PDB file of C-alpha atoms and ligand atoms in Angstrom:
ATOM      1  CA  MET A   1       0.000   0.000   0.000  1.00  0.00           C
ATOM      2  CA  GLY A   2       2.953   2.390  -0.552  1.00  0.00           C
ATOM      3  CA  ASN A   3       2.636   4.805   2.338  1.00  0.00           C
ATOM      4  CA  ILE A   4       1.221   2.178   4.686  1.00  0.00           C
ATOM      5  CA  LEU A   5       3.026  -1.125   5.249  1.00  0.00           C
ATOM      6  CA  LYS A   6       1.111  -4.016   6.801  1.00  0.00           C
ATOM      7  CA  HIS A   7       2.569  -7.092   8.436  1.00  0.00           C
ATOM      8  CA  ILE A   8       0.565  -9.778  10.248  1.00  0.00           C
ATOM      9  CA  ASN A   9       2.174 -12.146  12.723  1.00  0.00           C
ATOM     10  CA  ASP A  10       0.408 -14.272  15.365  1.00  0.00           C
ATOM     11  CA  LYS A  11      -2.908 -12.413  15.024  1.00  0.00           C
ATOM     12  CA  THR A  12      -1.176  -9.050  15.480  1.00  0.00           C
ATOM     13  CA  ALA A  13      -1.194  -6.615  12.554  1.00  0.00           C
ATOM     14  CA  THR A  14       1.562  -4.003  12.506  1.00  0.00           C
ATOM     15  CA  LEU A  15       0.748  -0.997  10.337  1.00  0.00           C
ATOM     16  CA  THR A  16       3.728   1.232   9.543  1.00  0.00           C
ATOM     17  CA  ILE A  17       3.299   4.790   8.278  1.00  0.00           C
ATOM     18  CA  ASN A  18       5.967   4.871   5.588  1.00  0.00           C
ATOM     19  CA  ARG A  19       6.744   8.429   4.543  1.00  0.00           C
ATOM     20  CA  PRO A  20      10.178   8.891   6.112  1.00  0.00           C
ATOM     21  CA  GLU A  21      11.191  11.751   3.781  1.00  0.00           C
ATOM     22  CA  ALA A  22       8.580  13.892   5.602  1.00  0.00           C
ATOM     23  CA  LEU A  23       9.052  12.220   9.013  1.00  0.00           C
ATOM     24  CA  ASN A  24       5.791  10.333   8.335  1.00  0.00           C
ATOM     25  CA  ALA A  25       3.692  13.519   8.209  1.00  0.00           C
ATOM     26  CA  PHE A  26       0.081  12.915   7.133  1.00  0.00           C
ATOM     27  CA  ASN A  27      -1.192  14.246   3.824  1.00  0.00           C
ATOM     28  CA  GLU A  28      -4.654  13.320   2.477  1.00  0.00           C
ATOM     29  CA  GLU A  29      -3.270  10.255   0.695  1.00  0.00           C
ATOM     30  CA  VAL A  30      -1.777   8.836   3.922  1.00  0.00           C
ATOM     31  CA  ILE A  31      -4.984   9.521   5.856  1.00  0.00           C
ATOM     32  CA  GLU A  32      -7.136   7.807   3.235  1.00  0.00           C
ATOM     33  CA  LYS A  33      -4.827   4.792   2.910  1.00  0.00           C
ATOM     34  CA  LEU A  34      -4.511   4.328   6.655  1.00  0.00           C
ATOM     35  CA  GLU A  35      -8.274   4.545   7.018  1.00  0.00           C
ATOM     36  CA  PHE A  36      -8.702   1.904   4.286  1.00  0.00           C
ATOM     37  CA  VAL A  37      -6.099  -0.429   5.829  1.00  0.00           C
ATOM     38  CA  ILE A  38      -7.492  -0.076   9.365  1.00  0.00           C
ATOM     39  CA  GLU A  39     -11.035  -0.811   8.184  1.00  0.00           C
ATOM     40  CA  GLU A  40      -9.785  -3.884   6.305  1.00  0.00           C
ATOM     41  CA  THR A  41      -7.733  -5.030   9.318  1.00  0.00           C
ATOM     42  CA  ILE A  42     -10.635  -4.627  11.753  1.00  0.00           C
ATOM     43  CA  LYS A  43     -12.708  -6.942   9.512  1.00  0.00           C
ATOM     44  CA  ASP A  44      -9.917  -9.558   9.295  1.00  0.00           C
ATOM     45  CA  ASP A  45     -10.688 -12.576  11.523  1.00  0.00           C
ATOM     46  CA  ASN A  46      -6.980 -13.387  11.537  1.00  0.00           C
ATOM     47  CA  VAL A  47      -6.224 -10.237  13.509  1.00  0.00           C
ATOM     48  CA  GLY A  48      -6.946  -9.563  17.188  1.00  0.00           C
ATOM     49  CA  VAL A  49      -4.641  -6.613  17.937  1.00  0.00           C
ATOM     50  CA  ILE A  50      -3.420  -3.725  15.768  1.00  0.00           C
ATOM     51  CA  ILE A  51      -0.111  -1.885  16.261  1.00  0.00           C
ATOM     52  CA  ILE A  52       0.482   1.486  14.570  1.00  0.00           C
ATOM     53  CA  THR A  53       4.047   2.780  14.217  1.00  0.00           C
ATOM     54  CA  GLY A  54       6.174   5.030  11.996  1.00  0.00           C
ATOM     55  CA  ALA A  55       8.963   4.091   9.583  1.00  0.00           C
ATOM     56  CA  GLY A  56      12.525   4.894  10.635  1.00  0.00           C
ATOM     57  CA  GLU A  57      14.115   5.613  13.987  1.00  0.00           C
ATOM     58  CA  LYS A  58      13.270   9.267  14.346  1.00  0.00           C
ATOM     59  CA  SER A  59       9.564   9.844  13.992  1.00  0.00           C
ATOM     60  CA  PHE A  60       6.222   8.200  14.737  1.00  0.00           C
ATOM     61  CA  ILE A  61       4.202  10.864  12.878  1.00  0.00           C
ATOM     62  CA  ALA A  62       5.397  14.501  12.627  1.00  0.00           C
ATOM     63  CA  GLY A  63       1.811  15.732  12.333  1.00  0.00           C
ATOM     64  CA  ALA A  64      -0.370  16.842   9.501  1.00  0.00           C
ATOM     65  CA  ASP A  65       1.539  17.870   6.385  1.00  0.00           C
ATOM     66  CA  ILE A  66       2.291  21.571   6.892  1.00  0.00           C
ATOM     67  CA  LYS A  67       3.200  22.101   3.230  1.00  0.00           C
ATOM     68  CA  ALA A  68      -0.228  20.732   2.196  1.00  0.00           C
ATOM     69  CA  MET A  69      -2.034  22.807   4.866  1.00  0.00           C
ATOM     70  CA  GLN A  70      -0.327  25.977   3.621  1.00  0.00           C
ATOM     71  CA  LYS A  71      -2.398  25.705   0.419  1.00  0.00           C
ATOM     72  CA  MET A  72      -5.754  25.125   2.148  1.00  0.00           C
ATOM     73  CA  ASP A  73      -8.679  27.504   2.414  1.00  0.00           C
ATOM     74  CA  GLN A  74     -11.479  27.288   4.977  1.00  0.00           C
ATOM     75  CA  ALA A  75     -13.494  24.726   2.977  1.00  0.00           C
ATOM     76  CA  SER A  76     -10.579  22.382   2.274  1.00  0.00           C
ATOM     77  CA  ALA A  77      -9.364  22.717   5.900  1.00  0.00           C
ATOM     78  CA  LEU A  78     -12.813  21.591   7.057  1.00  0.00           C
ATOM     79  CA  GLU A  79     -12.634  18.554   4.752  1.00  0.00           C
ATOM     80  CA  PHE A  80      -9.086  17.749   5.908  1.00  0.00           C
ATOM     81  CA  GLY A  81     -10.090  18.121   9.562  1.00  0.00           C
ATOM     82  CA  LYS A  82     -13.134  15.853   9.080  1.00  0.00           C
ATOM     83  CA  LYS A  83     -11.006  13.166   7.383  1.00  0.00           C
ATOM     84  CA  GLY A  84      -8.548  13.168  10.291  1.00  0.00           C
ATOM     85  CA  GLN A  85     -11.356  13.031  12.833  1.00  0.00           C
ATOM     86  CA  LEU A  86     -12.972  10.112  10.988  1.00  0.00           C
ATOM     87  CA  LEU A  87      -9.664   8.262  11.152  1.00  0.00           C
ATOM     88  CA  THR A  88      -9.160   8.929  14.873  1.00  0.00           C
ATOM     89  CA  LYS A  89     -12.747   7.846  15.613  1.00  0.00           C
ATOM     90  CA  MET A  90     -12.230   4.658  13.605  1.00  0.00           C
ATOM     91  CA  ILE A  91      -9.141   3.862  15.710  1.00  0.00           C
ATOM     92  CA  GLU A  92     -10.849   4.718  18.999  1.00  0.00           C
ATOM     93  CA  ASN A  93     -13.975   2.698  18.147  1.00  0.00           C
ATOM     94  CA  SER A  94     -12.056  -0.335  16.894  1.00  0.00           C
ATOM     95  CA  PRO A  95     -13.346  -3.507  18.614  1.00  0.00           C
ATOM     96  CA  LYS A  96      -9.759  -4.778  18.434  1.00  0.00           C
ATOM     97  CA  PRO A  97      -7.299  -2.994  20.731  1.00  0.00           C
ATOM     98  CA  VAL A  98      -5.004  -0.573  18.905  1.00  0.00           C
ATOM     99  CA  ILE A  99      -1.509   0.025  20.330  1.00  0.00           C
ATOM    100  CA  ALA A 100       0.529   3.078  19.310  1.00  0.00           C
ATOM    101  CA  ALA A 101       4.223   2.155  19.104  1.00  0.00           C
ATOM    102  CA  VAL A 102       5.614   5.687  19.365  1.00  0.00           C
ATOM    103  CA  ASN A 103       9.134   5.576  17.941  1.00  0.00           C
ATOM    104  CA  GLY A 104      10.128   9.250  18.011  1.00  0.00           C
ATOM    105  CA  PHE A 105       8.258  12.475  17.203  1.00  0.00           C
ATOM    106  CA  ALA A 106       4.510  12.328  17.871  1.00  0.00           C
ATOM    107  CA  LEU A 107       3.666  15.910  16.980  1.00  0.00           C
ATOM    108  CA  GLY A 108       0.356  17.602  16.282  1.00  0.00           C
ATOM    109  CA  GLY A 109      -1.841  15.168  14.350  1.00  0.00           C
ATOM    110  CA  GLY A 110       0.713  12.436  15.193  1.00  0.00           C
ATOM    111  CA  CYS A 111       0.170  12.973  18.895  1.00  0.00           C
ATOM    112  CA  GLU A 112      -3.586  12.949  18.216  1.00  0.00           C
ATOM    113  CA  ILE A 113      -3.402   9.622  16.344  1.00  0.00           C
ATOM    114  CA  SER A 114      -1.603   8.162  19.387  1.00  0.00           C
ATOM    115  CA  LEU A 115      -4.274   9.606  21.717  1.00  0.00           C
ATOM    116  CA  ALA A 116      -6.980   7.762  19.779  1.00  0.00           C
ATOM    117  CA  CYS A 117      -5.161   4.444  20.323  1.00  0.00           C
ATOM    118  CA  HIS A 118      -6.162   2.364  23.350  1.00  0.00           C
ATOM    119  CA  ILE A 119      -2.597   1.850  24.586  1.00  0.00           C
ATOM    120  CA  ARG A 120       0.542   3.953  23.973  1.00  0.00           C
ATOM    121  CA  ILE A 121       4.005   2.401  24.263  1.00  0.00           C
ATOM    122  CA  ALA A 122       6.958   4.711  23.618  1.00  0.00           C
ATOM    123  CA  SER A 123      10.650   4.400  22.882  1.00  0.00           C
ATOM    124  CA  GLU A 124      13.102   6.434  24.976  1.00  0.00           C
ATOM    125  CA  ASN A 125      13.505   8.983  22.154  1.00  0.00           C
ATOM    126  CA  ALA A 126       9.763   9.656  21.868  1.00  0.00           C
ATOM    127  CA  VAL A 127       8.562  13.258  22.065  1.00  0.00           C
ATOM    128  CA  PHE A 128       4.915  14.272  22.320  1.00  0.00           C
ATOM    129  CA  SER A 129       3.696  17.762  21.491  1.00  0.00           C
ATOM    130  CA  GLN A 130       0.693  19.716  20.220  1.00  0.00           C
ATOM    131  CA  PRO A 131       2.567  22.586  18.513  1.00  0.00           C
ATOM    132  CA  GLU A 132      -0.384  23.740  16.378  1.00  0.00           C
ATOM    133  CA  VAL A 133      -0.694  27.198  17.955  1.00  0.00           C
ATOM    134  CA  SER A 134       2.881  27.933  16.847  1.00  0.00           C
ATOM    135  CA  LEU A 135       1.516  27.596  13.283  1.00  0.00           C
ATOM    136  CA  GLY A 136      -1.565  29.705  14.003  1.00  0.00           C
ATOM    137  CA  ILE A 137      -3.888  26.689  13.997  1.00  0.00           C
ATOM    138  CA  LEU A 138      -5.300  24.432  16.715  1.00  0.00           C
ATOM    139  CA  PRO A 139      -5.313  20.657  17.237  1.00  0.00           C
ATOM    140  CA  GLY A 140      -8.051  19.513  14.871  1.00  0.00           C
ATOM    141  CA  TRP A 141      -8.040  15.727  15.187  1.00  0.00           C
ATOM    142  CA  GLY A 142      -9.312  15.474  18.735  1.00  0.00           C
ATOM    143  CA  GLY A 143      -6.322  16.796  20.697  1.00  0.00           C
ATOM    144  CA  THR A 144      -8.334  19.348  22.661  1.00  0.00           C
ATOM    145  CA  GLN A 145     -10.840  16.615  23.562  1.00  0.00           C
ATOM    146  CA  ARG A 146      -8.774  13.482  24.192  1.00  0.00           C
ATOM    147  CA  LEU A 147      -5.565  14.913  25.686  1.00  0.00           C
ATOM    148  CA  PRO A 148      -7.242  16.406  28.828  1.00  0.00           C
ATOM    149  CA  ARG A 149      -9.126  13.132  29.345  1.00  0.00           C
ATOM    150  CA  ILE A 150      -5.849  11.212  29.367  1.00  0.00           C
ATOM    151  CA  VAL A 151      -3.418  13.505  31.214  1.00  0.00           C
ATOM    152  CA  GLY A 152      -5.806  15.947  32.948  1.00  0.00           C
ATOM    153  CA  TYR A 153      -6.526  19.580  32.148  1.00  0.00           C
ATOM    154  CA  GLY A 154      -3.353  21.046  33.687  1.00  0.00           C
ATOM    155  CA  LEU A 155      -0.806  19.362  31.453  1.00  0.00           C
ATOM    156  CA  ALA A 156      -3.161  19.352  28.439  1.00  0.00           C
ATOM    157  CA  ASN A 157      -3.713  23.116  28.720  1.00  0.00           C
ATOM    158  CA  GLU A 158       0.035  23.731  28.940  1.00  0.00           C
ATOM    159  CA  MET A 159       0.842  21.408  26.018  1.00  0.00           C
ATOM    160  CA  ILE A 160      -1.830  22.940  23.788  1.00  0.00           C
ATOM    161  CA  VAL A 161      -1.264  26.640  24.513  1.00  0.00           C
ATOM    162  CA  SER A 162       2.539  26.540  24.808  1.00  0.00           C
ATOM    163  CA  GLY A 163       3.434  23.706  22.425  1.00  0.00           C
ATOM    164  CA  LYS A 164       5.551  22.212  25.236  1.00  0.00           C
ATOM    165  CA  MET A 165       7.498  19.091  24.222  1.00  0.00           C
ATOM    166  CA  VAL A 166       6.915  16.138  26.543  1.00  0.00           C
ATOM    167  CA  ASP A 167       9.711  13.575  26.531  1.00  0.00           C
ATOM    168  CA  ALA A 168       9.247   9.850  27.170  1.00  0.00           C
ATOM    169  CA  LYS A 169      10.068  10.095  30.896  1.00  0.00           C
ATOM    170  CA  GLU A 170       7.478  12.812  31.481  1.00  0.00           C
ATOM    171  CA  ALA A 171       4.980  10.977  29.286  1.00  0.00           C
ATOM    172  CA  LEU A 172       5.338   7.908  31.504  1.00  0.00           C
ATOM    173  CA  ARG A 173       5.146   9.910  34.739  1.00  0.00           C
ATOM    174  CA  THR A 174       1.992  11.743  33.623  1.00  0.00           C
ATOM    175  CA  GLY A 175       0.152   8.688  32.279  1.00  0.00           C
ATOM    176  CA  LEU A 176       0.390   9.753  28.639  1.00  0.00           C
ATOM    177  CA  VAL A 177       2.052   6.412  27.847  1.00  0.00           C
ATOM    178  CA  ASN A 178       1.765   2.953  29.395  1.00  0.00           C
ATOM    179  CA  HIS A 179       5.407   1.890  28.973  1.00  0.00           C
ATOM    180  CA  VAL A 180       8.764   3.287  27.840  1.00  0.00           C
ATOM    181  CA  VAL A 181      11.434   0.965  26.415  1.00  0.00           C
ATOM    182  CA  ALA A 182      14.601   1.211  24.319  1.00  0.00           C
ATOM    183  CA  LEU A 183      13.895   1.895  20.644  1.00  0.00           C
ATOM    184  CA  THR A 184      15.264  -1.529  19.686  1.00  0.00           C
ATOM    185  CA  ASP A 185      12.782  -3.211  22.066  1.00  0.00           C
ATOM    186  CA  LEU A 186       9.725  -1.175  21.087  1.00  0.00           C
ATOM    187  CA  LEU A 187       7.964  -3.599  18.757  1.00  0.00           C
ATOM    188  CA  ASP A 188       8.863  -6.579  20.980  1.00  0.00           C
ATOM    189  CA  LYS A 189       7.223  -4.825  23.947  1.00  0.00           C
ATOM    190  CA  CYS A 190       4.116  -4.033  21.870  1.00  0.00           C
ATOM    191  CA  GLU A 191       3.935  -7.667  20.724  1.00  0.00           C
ATOM    192  CA  GLU A 192       4.316  -8.850  24.334  1.00  0.00           C
ATOM    193  CA  VAL A 193       1.334  -6.714  25.371  1.00  0.00           C
ATOM    194  CA  ALA A 194      -0.557  -7.898  22.282  1.00  0.00           C
ATOM    195  CA  SER A 195       0.054 -11.565  23.124  1.00  0.00           C
ATOM    196  CA  GLN A 196      -1.311 -10.991  26.637  1.00  0.00           C
ATOM    197  CA  ILE A 197      -4.446  -9.423  25.113  1.00  0.00           C
ATOM    198  CA  LEU A 198      -4.824 -12.279  22.602  1.00  0.00           C
ATOM    199  CA  LYS A 199      -5.232 -14.819  25.404  1.00  0.00           C
ATOM    200  CA  ASN A 200      -8.587 -13.227  26.255  1.00  0.00           C
ATOM    201  CA  GLY A 201     -12.080 -13.421  24.784  1.00  0.00           C
ATOM    202  CA  PRO A 202     -12.340 -11.149  21.696  1.00  0.00           C
ATOM    203  CA  ASN A 203     -15.992 -10.350  22.266  1.00  0.00           C
ATOM    204  CA  ALA A 204     -15.412  -9.542  25.939  1.00  0.00           C
ATOM    205  CA  ILE A 205     -12.543  -7.250  24.865  1.00  0.00           C
ATOM    206  CA  ALA A 206     -14.718  -5.492  22.265  1.00  0.00           C
ATOM    207  CA  GLN A 207     -17.565  -5.013  24.749  1.00  0.00           C
ATOM    208  CA  SER A 208     -15.154  -3.729  27.420  1.00  0.00           C
ATOM    209  CA  LEU A 209     -13.785  -1.122  24.992  1.00  0.00           C
ATOM    210  CA  LYS A 210     -17.370  -0.089  24.162  1.00  0.00           C
ATOM    211  CA  CYS A 211     -18.098   0.382  27.868  1.00  0.00           C
ATOM    212  CA  ILE A 212     -14.936   2.457  28.372  1.00  0.00           C
ATOM    213  CA  ASN A 213     -15.546   4.643  25.289  1.00  0.00           C
ATOM    214  CA  GLY A 214     -19.257   4.883  26.128  1.00  0.00           C
ATOM    215  CA  SER A 215     -18.521   6.137  29.660  1.00  0.00           C
ATOM    216  CA  ILE A 216     -17.437   9.535  28.355  1.00  0.00           C
ATOM    217  CA  GLY A 217     -20.195  12.057  28.985  1.00  0.00           C
ATOM    218  CA  LEU A 218     -22.281   9.661  31.075  1.00  0.00           C
ATOM    219  CA  ASP A 219     -23.014  10.086  34.770  1.00  0.00           C
ATOM    220  CA  LEU A 220     -21.923   7.136  36.939  1.00  0.00           C
ATOM    221  CA  GLU A 221     -25.451   5.730  37.278  1.00  0.00           C
ATOM    222  CA  SER A 222     -26.007   5.636  33.485  1.00  0.00           C
ATOM    223  CA  GLY A 223     -22.530   4.207  32.932  1.00  0.00           C
ATOM    224  CA  LEU A 224     -23.117   1.401  35.421  1.00  0.00           C
ATOM    225  CA  LYS A 225     -26.439   0.609  33.742  1.00  0.00           C
ATOM    226  CA  MET A 226     -24.705   0.312  30.357  1.00  0.00           C
ATOM    227  CA  GLU A 227     -21.979  -1.848  31.915  1.00  0.00           C
ATOM    228  CA  VAL A 228     -24.370  -4.323  33.543  1.00  0.00           C
ATOM    229  CA  THR A 229     -26.399  -4.620  30.318  1.00  0.00           C
ATOM    230  CA  ARG A 230     -23.303  -5.458  28.261  1.00  0.00           C
ATOM    231  CA  PHE A 231     -22.078  -7.783  31.036  1.00  0.00           C
ATOM    232  CA  SER A 232     -25.320  -9.757  31.027  1.00  0.00           C
ATOM    233  CA  GLU A 233     -25.443  -9.902  27.206  1.00  0.00           C
ATOM    234  CA  LEU A 234     -22.147 -11.784  27.200  1.00  0.00           C
ATOM    235  CA  PHE A 235     -23.872 -14.706  28.924  1.00  0.00           C
ATOM    236  CA  SER A 236     -25.709 -15.571  25.715  1.00  0.00           C
ATOM    237  CA  THR A 237     -22.414 -16.127  23.872  1.00  0.00           C
ATOM    238  CA  ASP A 238     -20.357 -19.304  23.394  1.00  0.00           C
ATOM    239  CA  GLU A 239     -17.255 -17.309  24.257  1.00  0.00           C
ATOM    240  CA  THR A 240     -18.437 -16.617  27.813  1.00  0.00           C
ATOM    241  CA  LYS A 241     -19.595 -20.213  28.269  1.00  0.00           C
ATOM    242  CA  GLU A 242     -16.160 -21.382  27.096  1.00  0.00           C
ATOM    243  CA  GLY A 243     -14.266 -18.974  29.388  1.00  0.00           C
ATOM    244  CA  LEU A 244     -16.222 -19.912  32.499  1.00  0.00           C
ATOM    245  CA  SER A 245     -16.202 -23.665  31.708  1.00  0.00           C
ATOM    246  CA  ALA A 246     -12.448 -23.645  31.054  1.00  0.00           C
ATOM    247  CA  PHE A 247     -11.787 -22.221  34.510  1.00  0.00           C
ATOM    248  CA  VAL A 248     -14.031 -24.780  36.209  1.00  0.00           C
ATOM    249  CA  GLU A 249     -12.512 -27.623  34.168  1.00  0.00           C
ATOM    250  CA  LYS A 250      -8.973 -26.411  34.959  1.00  0.00           C
ATOM    251  CA  ARG A 251      -7.952 -25.960  31.320  1.00  0.00           C
ATOM    252  CA  LYS A 252      -7.040 -23.069  29.047  1.00  0.00           C
ATOM    253  CA  PRO A 253      -9.988 -21.465  27.221  1.00  0.00           C
ATOM    254  CA  ASN A 254     -10.172 -21.865  23.473  1.00  0.00           C
ATOM    255  CA  PHE A 255     -11.455 -18.463  22.370  1.00  0.00           C
ATOM    256  CA  ARG A 256     -10.006 -18.010  18.901  1.00  0.00           C
TER     257      ARG A 256
HETATM  258  N1  DAK B 301       4.683  18.386   7.432  1.00  0.00           N
HETATM  259  C1  DAK B 301       5.395  18.347   6.296  1.00  0.00           C
HETATM  260  N2  DAK B 301       6.707  18.069   6.247  1.00  0.00           N
HETATM  261  C2  DAK B 301       7.318  17.834   7.412  1.00  0.00           C
HETATM  262  C3  DAK B 301       6.638  17.859   8.653  1.00  0.00           C
HETATM  263  C4  DAK B 301       5.244  18.144   8.635  1.00  0.00           C
HETATM  264  N3  DAK B 301       4.491  18.139   9.724  1.00  0.00           N
HETATM  265  N4  DAK B 301       7.531  17.588   9.637  1.00  0.00           N
HETATM  266  C5  DAK B 301       8.715  17.401   9.022  1.00  0.00           C
HETATM  267  N5  DAK B 301       8.596  17.545   7.695  1.00  0.00           N
HETATM  268  C6  DAK B 301       9.639  17.427   6.664  1.00  0.00           C
HETATM  269  C7  DAK B 301      10.552  18.634   6.669  1.00  0.00           C
HETATM  270  O1  DAK B 301       9.964  19.696   5.924  1.00  0.00           O
HETATM  271  C8  DAK B 301      11.789  18.060   5.999  1.00  0.00           C
HETATM  272  O2  DAK B 301      11.556  17.978   4.608  1.00  0.00           O
HETATM  273  P1  DAK B 301      12.571  18.680   3.540  1.00  0.00           P
HETATM  274  O3  DAK B 301      12.624  20.108   3.919  1.00  0.00           O
HETATM  275  O4  DAK B 301      13.874  17.969   3.765  1.00  0.00           O
HETATM  276  O5  DAK B 301      11.947  18.404   2.216  1.00  0.00           O
HETATM  277  C9  DAK B 301      11.838  16.642   6.533  1.00  0.00           C
HETATM  278  O6  DAK B 301      10.512  16.345   6.984  1.00  0.00           O
HETATM  279  C10 DAK B 301      12.787  16.477   7.702  1.00  0.00           C
HETATM  280  O7  DAK B 301      12.451  17.443   8.681  1.00  0.00           O
HETATM  281  P2  DAK B 301      13.539  18.437   9.336  1.00  0.00           P
HETATM  282  O8  DAK B 301      14.658  18.711   8.395  1.00  0.00           O
HETATM  283  O9  DAK B 301      12.784  19.589   9.898  1.00  0.00           O
HETATM  284  O10 DAK B 301      14.092  17.516  10.517  1.00  0.00           O
HETATM  285  P3  DAK B 301      14.636  17.990  11.930  1.00  0.00           P
HETATM  286  O11 DAK B 301      15.188  16.775  12.592  1.00  0.00           O
HETATM  287  O12 DAK B 301      15.524  19.172  11.795  1.00  0.00           O
HETATM  288  O13 DAK B 301      13.350  18.475  12.755  1.00  0.00           O
HETATM  289  C11 DAK B 301      11.061  18.267  13.549  1.00  0.00           C
HETATM  290  C12 DAK B 301      12.361  17.537  13.075  1.00  0.00           C
HETATM  291  C13 DAK B 301       9.968  17.212  13.708  1.00  0.00           C
HETATM  292  C14 DAK B 301      11.330  18.910  14.914  1.00  0.00           C
HETATM  293  C15 DAK B 301      10.687  19.363  12.499  1.00  0.00           C
HETATM  294  O14 DAK B 301      10.635  18.750  11.203  1.00  0.00           O
HETATM  295  C16 DAK B 301       9.328  19.971  12.784  1.00  0.00           C
HETATM  296  O15 DAK B 301       9.192  20.831  13.666  1.00  0.00           O
HETATM  297  N6  DAK B 301       8.305  19.566  12.015  1.00  0.00           N
HETATM  298  C17 DAK B 301       6.979  20.115  12.139  1.00  0.00           C
HETATM  299  C18 DAK B 301       6.283  19.463  13.302  1.00  0.00           C
HETATM  300  C19 DAK B 301       4.901  20.074  13.566  1.00  0.00           C
HETATM  301  O16 DAK B 301       4.774  21.274  13.786  1.00  0.00           O
HETATM  302  N7  DAK B 301       3.901  19.216  13.525  1.00  0.00           N
HETATM  303  C20 DAK B 301       2.527  19.621  13.731  1.00  0.00           C
HETATM  304  C21 DAK B 301       1.922  19.888  12.418  1.00  0.00           C
HETATM  305  S1  DAK B 301       0.346  20.675  12.651  1.00  0.00           S
HETATM  306  C22 DAK B 301      -6.904  20.450  11.310  1.00  0.00           C
HETATM  307  C23 DAK B 301      -6.288  19.433  10.696  1.00  0.00           C
HETATM  308  C24 DAK B 301      -5.096  18.958  11.163  1.00  0.00           C
HETATM  309  C25 DAK B 301      -4.486  19.513  12.231  1.00  0.00           C
HETATM  310  C26 DAK B 301      -5.090  20.560  12.850  1.00  0.00           C
HETATM  311  C27 DAK B 301      -6.296  21.031  12.416  1.00  0.00           C
HETATM  312  N8  DAK B 301      -8.108  20.970  10.809  1.00  0.00           N
HETATM  313  C28 DAK B 301      -8.254  21.149   9.414  1.00  0.00           C
HETATM  314  C29 DAK B 301      -9.235  21.194  11.665  1.00  0.00           C
HETATM  315  C30 DAK B 301      -3.196  19.026  12.662  1.00  0.00           C
HETATM  316  C31 DAK B 301      -2.153  19.860  12.656  1.00  0.00           C
HETATM  317  C32 DAK B 301      -0.766  19.404  12.769  1.00  0.00           C
HETATM  318  O17 DAK B 301      -0.464  18.263  12.899  1.00  0.00           O
END
């Protein structure tokens, strides 16, 4: 797929943004191809976990393509913004967990793509930033919405209005990422987390992600109601019967 490389191993699909000459910055073509490949991968029964990373050793995604944005007017900026938001929503709503393997710069739209992923694992050279205001624009792919939910308003406000660069150590300390490892170990660590996930029931995973995503904007009472409904619905599935029976019969469940 040119700008997007796809590799499947042990039910884990690794999607690599491959535009190293622009530090993997996103133009419309990359957005559209990634959207196509993610949709295809979500539908693939051979895949249970998706990893997104960037080509090379320097950059995850250096943001939206600034050279392309320079030529945009209000109407084309709206289209570009909507495309990016569609992509981030597709990642966030994926029933299969999506792990961002952040191997360097995660700037602007690149940081926002990582925020839409369910789990972020970074290499020691990773840098997160929302530098949009330095370009006279604002984060348009969900940064103002997702970043405060993940790191809290204090750090999110500072990152968004100052463009502050957050290194891997600070990202780990503030909960922006789940793990930090050496660059050479990054994909191994992501695959280790993926293999832990793959031991579990795929439907239970998908329903859990729906509950977590669905909790946003709900009061606790409504959220608990949604949770118990989805919990009880699982009991009509073979997967739940298998998981519970396997425990009682002292054997490993056969989910996949
Ligand atoms: N876009 C296009 N090209 C980029 C790029 C980007 N974001 N980032 C890097 N490149 C290109 C550079 O232009 C250079 O290409 P050539 O000049 O060699 O042709 C090549 O990648 C290597 O970059 P550098 O030579 O600059 O490499 P350095 O190591 O010196 O510096 C850097 C690395 C990442 C610190 C620097 O490249 C940099 O500051 N890049 C810009 C990072 C940035 O500001 N990213 C945020 C972009 S804004 C919205 C839609 C979208 C968005 C917002 C709203 N709506 C429509 C609602 C999202 C906005 C963004 O993401």
